[in-house]
Short mmCIF file of C-alpha atoms and ligand atoms in Angstrom, two decimals:
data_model
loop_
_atom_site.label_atom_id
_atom_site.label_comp_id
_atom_site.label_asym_id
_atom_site.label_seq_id
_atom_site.Cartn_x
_atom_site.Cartn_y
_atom_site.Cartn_z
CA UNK A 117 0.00 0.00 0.00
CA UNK A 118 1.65 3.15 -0.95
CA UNK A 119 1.42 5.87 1.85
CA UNK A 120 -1.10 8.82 1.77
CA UNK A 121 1.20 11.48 -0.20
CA UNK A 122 2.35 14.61 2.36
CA UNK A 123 1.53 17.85 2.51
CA UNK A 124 3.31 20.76 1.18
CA UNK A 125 4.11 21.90 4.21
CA UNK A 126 5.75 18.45 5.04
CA UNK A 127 6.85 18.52 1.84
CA UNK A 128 8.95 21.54 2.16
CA UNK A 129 10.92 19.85 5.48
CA UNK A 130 11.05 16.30 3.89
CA UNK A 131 10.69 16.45 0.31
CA UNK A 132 13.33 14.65 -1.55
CA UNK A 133 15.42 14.76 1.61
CA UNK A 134 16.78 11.94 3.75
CA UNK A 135 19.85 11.18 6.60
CA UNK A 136 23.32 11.48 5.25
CA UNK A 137 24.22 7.70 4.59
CA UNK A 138 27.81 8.30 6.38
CA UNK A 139 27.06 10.15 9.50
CA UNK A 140 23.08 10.29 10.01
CA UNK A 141 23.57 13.60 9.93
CA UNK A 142 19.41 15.29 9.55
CA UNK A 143 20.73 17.97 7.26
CA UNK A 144 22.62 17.48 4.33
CA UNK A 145 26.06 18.79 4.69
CA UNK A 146 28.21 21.49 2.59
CA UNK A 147 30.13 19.54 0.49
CA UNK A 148 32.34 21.58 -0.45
CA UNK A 149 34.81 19.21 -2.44
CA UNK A 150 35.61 20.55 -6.00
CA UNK A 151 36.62 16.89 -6.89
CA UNK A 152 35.82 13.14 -5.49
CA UNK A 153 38.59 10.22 -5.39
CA UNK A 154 38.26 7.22 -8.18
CA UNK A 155 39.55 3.97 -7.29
CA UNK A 156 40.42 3.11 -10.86
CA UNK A 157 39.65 5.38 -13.92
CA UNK A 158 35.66 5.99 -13.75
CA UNK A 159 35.19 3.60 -11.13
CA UNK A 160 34.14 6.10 -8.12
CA UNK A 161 31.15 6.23 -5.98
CA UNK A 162 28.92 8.68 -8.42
CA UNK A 163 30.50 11.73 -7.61
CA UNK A 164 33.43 12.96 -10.10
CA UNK A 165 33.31 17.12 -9.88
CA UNK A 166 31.28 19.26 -8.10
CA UNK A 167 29.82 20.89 -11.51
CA UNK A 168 28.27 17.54 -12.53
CA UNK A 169 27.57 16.26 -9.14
CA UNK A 170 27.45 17.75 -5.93
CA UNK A 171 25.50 16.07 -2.84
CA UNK A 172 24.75 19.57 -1.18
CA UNK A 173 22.75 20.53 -4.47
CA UNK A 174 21.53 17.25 -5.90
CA UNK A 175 19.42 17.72 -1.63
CA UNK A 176 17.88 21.11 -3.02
CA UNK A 177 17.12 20.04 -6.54
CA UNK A 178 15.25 17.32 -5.37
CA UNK A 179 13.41 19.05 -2.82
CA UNK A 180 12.68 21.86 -5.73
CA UNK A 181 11.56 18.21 -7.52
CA UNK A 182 9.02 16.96 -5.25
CA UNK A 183 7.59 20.83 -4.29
CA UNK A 184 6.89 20.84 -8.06
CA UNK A 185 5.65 17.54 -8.54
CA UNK A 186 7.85 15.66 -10.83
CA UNK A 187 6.75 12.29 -9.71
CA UNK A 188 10.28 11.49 -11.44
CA UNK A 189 11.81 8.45 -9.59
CA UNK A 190 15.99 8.68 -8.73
CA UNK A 191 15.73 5.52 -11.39
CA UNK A 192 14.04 8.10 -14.34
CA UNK A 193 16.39 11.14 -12.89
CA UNK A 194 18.86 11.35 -10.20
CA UNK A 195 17.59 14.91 -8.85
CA UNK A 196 13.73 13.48 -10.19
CA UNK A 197 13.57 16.22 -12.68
CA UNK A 198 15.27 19.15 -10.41
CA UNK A 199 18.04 21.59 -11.60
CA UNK A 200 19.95 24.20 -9.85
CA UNK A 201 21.75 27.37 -10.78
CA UNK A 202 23.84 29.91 -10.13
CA UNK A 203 20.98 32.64 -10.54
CA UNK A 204 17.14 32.43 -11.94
CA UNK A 205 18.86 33.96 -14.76
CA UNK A 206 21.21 31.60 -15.59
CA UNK A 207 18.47 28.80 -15.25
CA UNK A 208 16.58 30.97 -18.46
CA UNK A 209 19.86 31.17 -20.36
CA UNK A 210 20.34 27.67 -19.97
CA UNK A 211 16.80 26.42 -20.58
CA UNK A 212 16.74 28.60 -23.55
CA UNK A 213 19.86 26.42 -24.72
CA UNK A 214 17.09 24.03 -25.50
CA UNK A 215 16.27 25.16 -28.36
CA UNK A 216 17.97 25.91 -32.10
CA UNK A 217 19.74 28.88 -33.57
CA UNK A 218 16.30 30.62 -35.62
CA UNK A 219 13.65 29.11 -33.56
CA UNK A 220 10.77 30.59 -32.46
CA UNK A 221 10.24 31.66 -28.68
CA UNK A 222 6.40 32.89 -27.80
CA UNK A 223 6.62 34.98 -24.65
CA UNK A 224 4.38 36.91 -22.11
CA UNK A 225 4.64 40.23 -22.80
CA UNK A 226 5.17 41.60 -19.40
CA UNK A 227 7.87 39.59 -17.91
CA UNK A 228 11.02 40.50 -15.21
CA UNK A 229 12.96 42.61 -17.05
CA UNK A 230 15.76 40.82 -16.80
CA UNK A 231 14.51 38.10 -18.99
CA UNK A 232 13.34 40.65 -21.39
CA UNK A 233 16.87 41.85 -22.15
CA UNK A 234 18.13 38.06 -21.78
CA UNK A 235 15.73 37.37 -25.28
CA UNK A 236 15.83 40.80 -26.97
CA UNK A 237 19.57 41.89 -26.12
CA UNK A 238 21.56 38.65 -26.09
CA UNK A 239 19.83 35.49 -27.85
CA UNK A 240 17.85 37.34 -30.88
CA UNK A 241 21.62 38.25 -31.68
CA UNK A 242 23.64 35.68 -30.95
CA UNK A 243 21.61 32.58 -30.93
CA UNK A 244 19.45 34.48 -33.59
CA UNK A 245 16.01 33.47 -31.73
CA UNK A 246 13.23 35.09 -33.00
CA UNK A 247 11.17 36.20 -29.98
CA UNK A 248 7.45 36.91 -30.21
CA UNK A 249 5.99 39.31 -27.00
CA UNK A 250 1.82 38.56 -26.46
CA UNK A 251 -0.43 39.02 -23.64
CA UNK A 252 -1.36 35.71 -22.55
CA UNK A 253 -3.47 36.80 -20.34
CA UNK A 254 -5.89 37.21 -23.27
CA UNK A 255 -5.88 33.27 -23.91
CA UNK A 256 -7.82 34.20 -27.51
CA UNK A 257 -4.72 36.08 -28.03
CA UNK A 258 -2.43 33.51 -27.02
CA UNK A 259 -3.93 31.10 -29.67
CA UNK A 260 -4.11 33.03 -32.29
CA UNK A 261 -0.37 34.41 -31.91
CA UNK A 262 0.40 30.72 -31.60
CA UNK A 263 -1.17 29.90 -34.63
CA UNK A 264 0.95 32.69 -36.43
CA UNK A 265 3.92 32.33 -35.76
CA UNK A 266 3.95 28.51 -34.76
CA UNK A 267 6.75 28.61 -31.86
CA UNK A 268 8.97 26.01 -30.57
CA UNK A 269 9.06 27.33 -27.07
CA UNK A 270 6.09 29.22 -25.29
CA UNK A 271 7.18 31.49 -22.01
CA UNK A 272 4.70 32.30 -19.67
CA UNK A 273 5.27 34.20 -16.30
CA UNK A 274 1.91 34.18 -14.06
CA UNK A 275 1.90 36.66 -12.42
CA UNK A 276 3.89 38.73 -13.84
CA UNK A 277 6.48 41.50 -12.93
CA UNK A 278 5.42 43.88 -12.44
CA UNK A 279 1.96 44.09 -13.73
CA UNK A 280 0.76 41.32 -11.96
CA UNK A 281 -1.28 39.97 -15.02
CA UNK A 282 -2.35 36.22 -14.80
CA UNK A 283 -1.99 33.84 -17.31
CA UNK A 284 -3.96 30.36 -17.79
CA UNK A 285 -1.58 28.32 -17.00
CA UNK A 286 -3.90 25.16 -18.37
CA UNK A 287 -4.55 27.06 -21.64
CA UNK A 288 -0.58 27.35 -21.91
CA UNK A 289 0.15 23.75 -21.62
CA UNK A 290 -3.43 22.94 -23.88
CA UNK A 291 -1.91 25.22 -26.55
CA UNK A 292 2.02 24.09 -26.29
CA UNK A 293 0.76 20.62 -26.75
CA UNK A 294 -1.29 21.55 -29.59
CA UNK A 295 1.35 23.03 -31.35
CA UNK A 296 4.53 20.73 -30.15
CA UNK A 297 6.21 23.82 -28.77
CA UNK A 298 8.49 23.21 -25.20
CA UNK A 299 5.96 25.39 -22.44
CA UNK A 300 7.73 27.01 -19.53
CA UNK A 301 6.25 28.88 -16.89
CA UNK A 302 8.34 31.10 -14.55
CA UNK A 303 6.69 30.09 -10.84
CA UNK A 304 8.82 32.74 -8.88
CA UNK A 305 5.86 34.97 -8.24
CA UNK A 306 3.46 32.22 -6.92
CA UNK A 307 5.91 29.71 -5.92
CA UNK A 308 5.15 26.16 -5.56
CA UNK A 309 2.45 26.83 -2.71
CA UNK A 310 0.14 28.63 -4.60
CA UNK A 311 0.44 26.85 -8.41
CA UNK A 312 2.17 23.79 -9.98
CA UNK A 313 2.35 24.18 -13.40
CA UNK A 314 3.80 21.06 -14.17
CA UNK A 315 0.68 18.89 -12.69
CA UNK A 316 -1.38 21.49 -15.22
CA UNK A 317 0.69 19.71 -18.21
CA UNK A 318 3.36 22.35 -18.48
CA UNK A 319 6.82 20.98 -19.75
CA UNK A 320 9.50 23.18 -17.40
CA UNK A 321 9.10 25.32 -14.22
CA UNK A 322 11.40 28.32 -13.80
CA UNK A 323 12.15 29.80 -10.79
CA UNK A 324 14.17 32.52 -9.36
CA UNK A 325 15.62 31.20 -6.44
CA UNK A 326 16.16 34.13 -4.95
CA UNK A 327 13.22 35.30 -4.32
CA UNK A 328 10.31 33.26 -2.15
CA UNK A 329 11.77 29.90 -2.15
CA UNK A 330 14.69 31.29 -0.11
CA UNK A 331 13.40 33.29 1.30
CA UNK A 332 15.81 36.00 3.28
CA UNK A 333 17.34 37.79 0.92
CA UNK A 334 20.52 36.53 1.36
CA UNK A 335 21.65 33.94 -1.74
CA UNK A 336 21.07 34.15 -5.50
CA UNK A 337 20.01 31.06 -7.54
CA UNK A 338 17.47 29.56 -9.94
CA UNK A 339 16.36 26.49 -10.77
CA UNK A 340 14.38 24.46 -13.75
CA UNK A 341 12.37 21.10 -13.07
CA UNK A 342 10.77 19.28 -15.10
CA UNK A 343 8.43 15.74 -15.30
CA UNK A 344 9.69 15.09 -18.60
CA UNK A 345 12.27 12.64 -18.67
CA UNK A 346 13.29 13.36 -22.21
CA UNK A 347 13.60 17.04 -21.14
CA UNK A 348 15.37 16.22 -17.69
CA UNK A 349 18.07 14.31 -19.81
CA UNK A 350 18.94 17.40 -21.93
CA UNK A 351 18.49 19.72 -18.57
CA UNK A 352 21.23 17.89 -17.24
CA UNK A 353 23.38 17.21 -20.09
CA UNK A 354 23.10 21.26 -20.84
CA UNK A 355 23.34 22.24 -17.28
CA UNK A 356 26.64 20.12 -17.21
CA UNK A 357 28.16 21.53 -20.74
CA UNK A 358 27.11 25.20 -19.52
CA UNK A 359 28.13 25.13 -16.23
CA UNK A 360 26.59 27.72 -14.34
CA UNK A 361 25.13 25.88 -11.44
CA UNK A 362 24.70 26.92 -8.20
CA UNK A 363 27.49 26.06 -5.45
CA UNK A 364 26.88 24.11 -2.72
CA UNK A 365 26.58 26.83 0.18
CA UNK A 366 23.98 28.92 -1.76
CA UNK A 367 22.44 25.23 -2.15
CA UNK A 368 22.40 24.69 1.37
CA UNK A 369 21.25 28.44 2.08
CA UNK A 370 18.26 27.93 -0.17
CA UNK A 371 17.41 24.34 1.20
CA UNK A 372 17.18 25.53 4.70
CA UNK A 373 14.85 28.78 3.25
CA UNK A 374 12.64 26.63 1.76
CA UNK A 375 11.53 24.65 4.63
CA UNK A 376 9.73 27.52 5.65
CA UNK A 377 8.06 28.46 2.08
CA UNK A 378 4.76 26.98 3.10
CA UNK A 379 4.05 29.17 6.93
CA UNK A 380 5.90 32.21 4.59
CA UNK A 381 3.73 32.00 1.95
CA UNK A 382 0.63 32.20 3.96
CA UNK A 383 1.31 35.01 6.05
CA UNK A 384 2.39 36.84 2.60
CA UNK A 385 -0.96 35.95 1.07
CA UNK A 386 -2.69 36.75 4.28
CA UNK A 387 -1.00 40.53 4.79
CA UNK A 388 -0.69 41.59 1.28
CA UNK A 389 -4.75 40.69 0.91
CA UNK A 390 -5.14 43.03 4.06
CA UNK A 391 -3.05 45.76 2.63
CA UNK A 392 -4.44 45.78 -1.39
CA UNK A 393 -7.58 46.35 0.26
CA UNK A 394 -6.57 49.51 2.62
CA UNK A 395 -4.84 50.88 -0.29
CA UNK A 396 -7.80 50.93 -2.32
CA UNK A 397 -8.73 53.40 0.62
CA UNK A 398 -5.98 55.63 -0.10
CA UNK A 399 -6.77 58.93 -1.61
CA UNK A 400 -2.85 58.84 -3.02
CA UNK A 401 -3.34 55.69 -5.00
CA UNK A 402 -5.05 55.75 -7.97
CA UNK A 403 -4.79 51.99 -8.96
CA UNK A 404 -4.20 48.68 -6.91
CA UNK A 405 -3.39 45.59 -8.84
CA UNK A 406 -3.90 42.31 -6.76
CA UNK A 407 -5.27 39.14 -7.88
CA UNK A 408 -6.48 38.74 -4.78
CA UNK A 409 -9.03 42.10 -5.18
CA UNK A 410 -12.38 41.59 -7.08
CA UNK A 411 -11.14 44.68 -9.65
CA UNK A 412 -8.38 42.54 -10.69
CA UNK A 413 -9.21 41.62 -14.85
CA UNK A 414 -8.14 38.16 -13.75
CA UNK A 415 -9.41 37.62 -10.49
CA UNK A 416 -11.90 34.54 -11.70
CA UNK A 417 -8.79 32.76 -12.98
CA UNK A 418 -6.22 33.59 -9.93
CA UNK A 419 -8.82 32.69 -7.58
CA UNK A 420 -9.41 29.02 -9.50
CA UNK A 421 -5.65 28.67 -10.27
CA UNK A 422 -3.53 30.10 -7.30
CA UNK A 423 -4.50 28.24 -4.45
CA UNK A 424 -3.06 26.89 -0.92
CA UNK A 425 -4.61 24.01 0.42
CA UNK A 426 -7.56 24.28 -1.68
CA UNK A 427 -7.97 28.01 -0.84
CA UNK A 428 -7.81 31.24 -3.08
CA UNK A 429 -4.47 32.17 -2.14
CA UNK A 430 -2.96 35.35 -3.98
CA UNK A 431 1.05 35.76 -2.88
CA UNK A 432 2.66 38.63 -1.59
CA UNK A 433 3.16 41.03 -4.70
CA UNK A 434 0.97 44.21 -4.69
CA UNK A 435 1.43 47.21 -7.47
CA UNK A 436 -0.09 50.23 -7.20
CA UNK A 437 -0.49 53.46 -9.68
CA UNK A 438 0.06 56.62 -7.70
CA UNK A 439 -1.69 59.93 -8.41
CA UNK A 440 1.25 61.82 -10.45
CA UNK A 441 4.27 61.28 -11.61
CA UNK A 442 7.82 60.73 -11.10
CA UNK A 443 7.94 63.45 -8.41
CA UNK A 444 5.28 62.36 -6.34
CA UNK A 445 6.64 58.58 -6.98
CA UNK A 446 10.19 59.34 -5.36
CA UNK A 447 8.24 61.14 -2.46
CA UNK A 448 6.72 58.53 -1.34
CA UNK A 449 9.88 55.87 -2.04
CA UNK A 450 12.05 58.47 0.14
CA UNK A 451 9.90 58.54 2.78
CA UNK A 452 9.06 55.07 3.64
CA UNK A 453 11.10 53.19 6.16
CA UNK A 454 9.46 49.71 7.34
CA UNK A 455 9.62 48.86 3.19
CA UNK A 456 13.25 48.71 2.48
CA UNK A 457 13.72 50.79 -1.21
CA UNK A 458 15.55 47.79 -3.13
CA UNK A 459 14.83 45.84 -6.16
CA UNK A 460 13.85 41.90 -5.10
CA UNK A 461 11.07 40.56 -3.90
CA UNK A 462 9.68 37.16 -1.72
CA UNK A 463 12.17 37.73 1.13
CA UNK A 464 10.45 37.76 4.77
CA UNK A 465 11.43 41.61 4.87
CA UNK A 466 9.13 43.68 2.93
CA UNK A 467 10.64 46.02 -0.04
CA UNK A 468 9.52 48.45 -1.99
CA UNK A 469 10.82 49.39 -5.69
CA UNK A 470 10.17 51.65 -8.82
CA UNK A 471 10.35 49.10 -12.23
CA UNK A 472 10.10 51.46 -14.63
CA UNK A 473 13.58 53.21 -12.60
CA UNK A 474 14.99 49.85 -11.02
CA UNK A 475 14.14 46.23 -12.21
CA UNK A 476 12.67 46.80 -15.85
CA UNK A 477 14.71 49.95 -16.92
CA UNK A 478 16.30 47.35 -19.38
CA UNK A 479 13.11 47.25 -21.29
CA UNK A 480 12.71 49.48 -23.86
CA UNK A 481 10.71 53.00 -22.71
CA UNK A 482 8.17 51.95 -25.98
CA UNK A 483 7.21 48.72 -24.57
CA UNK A 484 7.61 49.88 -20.95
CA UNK A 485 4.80 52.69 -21.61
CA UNK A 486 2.94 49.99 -23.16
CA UNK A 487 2.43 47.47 -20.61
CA UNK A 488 1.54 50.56 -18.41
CA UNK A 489 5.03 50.34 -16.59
CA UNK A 490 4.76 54.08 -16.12
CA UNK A 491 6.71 56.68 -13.36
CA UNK A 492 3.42 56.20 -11.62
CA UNK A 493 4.10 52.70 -10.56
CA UNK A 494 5.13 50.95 -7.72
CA UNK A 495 5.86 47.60 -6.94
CA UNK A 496 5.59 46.36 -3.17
CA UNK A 497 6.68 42.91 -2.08
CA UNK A 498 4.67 42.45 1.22
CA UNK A 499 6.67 40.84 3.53
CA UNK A 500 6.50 39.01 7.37
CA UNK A 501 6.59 41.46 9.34
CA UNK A 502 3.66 42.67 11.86
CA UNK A 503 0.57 44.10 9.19
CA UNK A 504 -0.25 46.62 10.80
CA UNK A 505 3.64 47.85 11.24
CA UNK A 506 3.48 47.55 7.62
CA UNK A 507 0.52 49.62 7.34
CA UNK A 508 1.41 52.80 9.51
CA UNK A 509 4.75 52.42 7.67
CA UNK A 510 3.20 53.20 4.31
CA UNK A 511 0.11 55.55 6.02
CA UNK A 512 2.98 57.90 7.16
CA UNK A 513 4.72 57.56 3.78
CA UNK A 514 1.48 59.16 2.22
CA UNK A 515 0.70 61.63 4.69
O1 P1T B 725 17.73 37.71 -10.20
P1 P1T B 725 17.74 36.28 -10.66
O2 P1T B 725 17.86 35.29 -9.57
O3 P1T B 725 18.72 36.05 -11.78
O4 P1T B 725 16.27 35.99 -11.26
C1 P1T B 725 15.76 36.62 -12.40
C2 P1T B 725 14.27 36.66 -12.32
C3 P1T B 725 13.52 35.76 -13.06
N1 P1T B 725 12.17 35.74 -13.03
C4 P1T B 725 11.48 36.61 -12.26
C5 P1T B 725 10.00 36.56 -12.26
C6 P1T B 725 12.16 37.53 -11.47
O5 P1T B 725 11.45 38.37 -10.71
C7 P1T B 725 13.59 37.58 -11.51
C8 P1T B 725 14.36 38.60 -10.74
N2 P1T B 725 13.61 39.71 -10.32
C9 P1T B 725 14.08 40.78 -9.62
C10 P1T B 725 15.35 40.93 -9.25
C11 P1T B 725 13.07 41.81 -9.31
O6 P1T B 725 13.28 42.66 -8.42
O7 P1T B 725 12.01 41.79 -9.95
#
């Protein structure tokens, strides 16, 4: 009889983890070894270099695995379908390896603006990639663009940064499938809590490390998983050619964050709810975006798709349009002090940022203006800290 499958929030402690074999040791030590002894040429104990094998990392990516869902077994995969990197970045530049010089990428028009530049500044030249920008949150939209301009990769971000648009992740996978195209979906904003793409049908999950699934603000990584075993053989072959994998401390960092994703995530879904709403009350604000608020275009979706435990669940990312412009914008940015002014977001501090200044000034001020990415906006990443701290914090900021 197999066992009744855990929780997440078991899952986050347990998943994909077990006793070191040599010591018993409960958490998975730094291994910090560059390099592992052979008793004869290639006969060795599975480890040969740290870049292809690490045990530190291979205990995160297979925690990333199982919070995912893989359902890959160490037989189909050793880390069941889990890669780690050295930055979410570097787990886009390497998925993106994937495909062919000319191919066709379909992506979300709003995405972190980091990836933007990553498409537009780097691989349309170099690994000539012809990259195709729709709003998937119109799924009509997304089918017909599809249709056009028949892609072999699809990249979807729900929600998104910073506009907090939501995408049907189902549709995605419906329309990937329908086309053969590779579908990805970066997860950082929900995290594996609220949605799991991959049990929706989608081929890859992105993440930014960084952000909720470490939680603290303190280590930079990424990751890709997969259920695919014909995609988790290339993810590993390419993650081994390319190389830019994430050491074993920030492994270890990120490990011991997420084991606290699950209580994180719904205190960040609980405050930021509380504090979309009060700044709907706010004669300064002209605009909230939240999935979590009734106003939000996608609300219907979010509320069927982003879900913990079988509730509505909406994460921790609020944007708001202020009254004004760039003056009134750096007013308020200056004069806040409980929300840190940094780019980032999903640590258990909350921060505050200006996109169309800080994390998307890379996209071009055209498509900037036209995703609405204006000197009016703001981007707040509600963090763990006491709600109503965080709402005298920004109160006093607008007064
Ligand atoms: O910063 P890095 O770990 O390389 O991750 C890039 C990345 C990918 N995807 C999303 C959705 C992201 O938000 C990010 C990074 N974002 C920020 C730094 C930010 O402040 O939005």
């Amino acid at each position: 009889m197999n066992p009744k499958p855990l929780h997440l929030e078991s899952r986050c402690i347990h998943g994909g983890q077990r006793p070191d074999p040599t010591t018993g040791a409960v958490m998975p030590p730094i291994y910090t070894s560059s390099t592992f002894i052979q008793e004869s040429p290639g006969v060795h104990k599975g480890f040969e270099y740290s870049r292809s094998h690490n045990v530190t990392r291979f205990a995160l990516e297979r925690c990333l695995a199982n919070l995912e869902s893989t359902g890959l077994t160490e037989e189909e995969d050793r880390t069941q379908g889990g890669f780690a990197f050295a930055s979410g970045l570097a787990a886009i530049a390497t998925c993106l390896e994937l495909l062919d010089a000319g191919q066709t990428v379909m992506c979300m028009d709003d995405v972190y603006g980091g990836t933007n530049r990553l498409l537009q500044r780097v691989r349309q030249r170099s690994q000539g990639l012809k990259v195709v920008f729709v709003d998937m949150s119109d799924t009509a939209a997304l089918e017909r663009a599809a249709q056009a301009c028949k892609p072999q990769m699809i990249w979807a971000e729900t929600p998104t940064n910073p506009t907090l648009k939501v995408v049907d992740i189902d549709a995605v996978a419906r329309v990937g499938r329908a086309h053969g195209a590779i579908t990805v979906v970066d997860n950082t904003f929900a995290s594996p809590i609220l949605q799991r793409p991959l049990e929706c049908g989608i081929d890859i999950v992105m993440h930014s490390t960084t952000k909720y699934l470490g939680g603290h603000s303190d280590v930079i990584g990424g990751c890709l998983v997969t259920s695919r075993r014909d995609l988790a053989e290339k993810l590993r072959f390419m993650q081994n050619a390319i190389g830019s994998v994430m050491g074993p401390f920030d492994a270890y960092l990120t490990l011991r964050g997420a084991k606290t994703l699950a209580i994180r995530m719904k205190q960040h879904c609980e405050s930021a709810q509380k504090i979309a709403q009060w700044l709907t009350t706010q004669p300064a604000v002209k605009t909230v975006v939240y999935p979590g608020l009734a106003s939000h275009p996608q609300h219907a979706l979010a509320a069927r798709q982003m879900r913990m435990n079988g509730v509505p669940a909406f994460g921790g990312m609020i944007t708001i349009h202020l009254h004004g412009g760039i003056a009134e914008s750096r007013k308020f940015l200056e004069r806040v002090h409980l929300f840190a002014l940094a780019e980032s977001l999903g640590g258990v501090e909350s921060l505050i940022e200006h996109p169309a200044i800080m994390t998307h000034a890379s996209v071009p001020t055209a498509e900037r203006e036209a995703l609405g990415i204006m000197d009016s906006l703001v981007r707040l990443s509600v963090g763990i800290e006491n709600t109503e701290d965080l709402i005298a914090d920004l109160a006093q900021a607008f007064a």
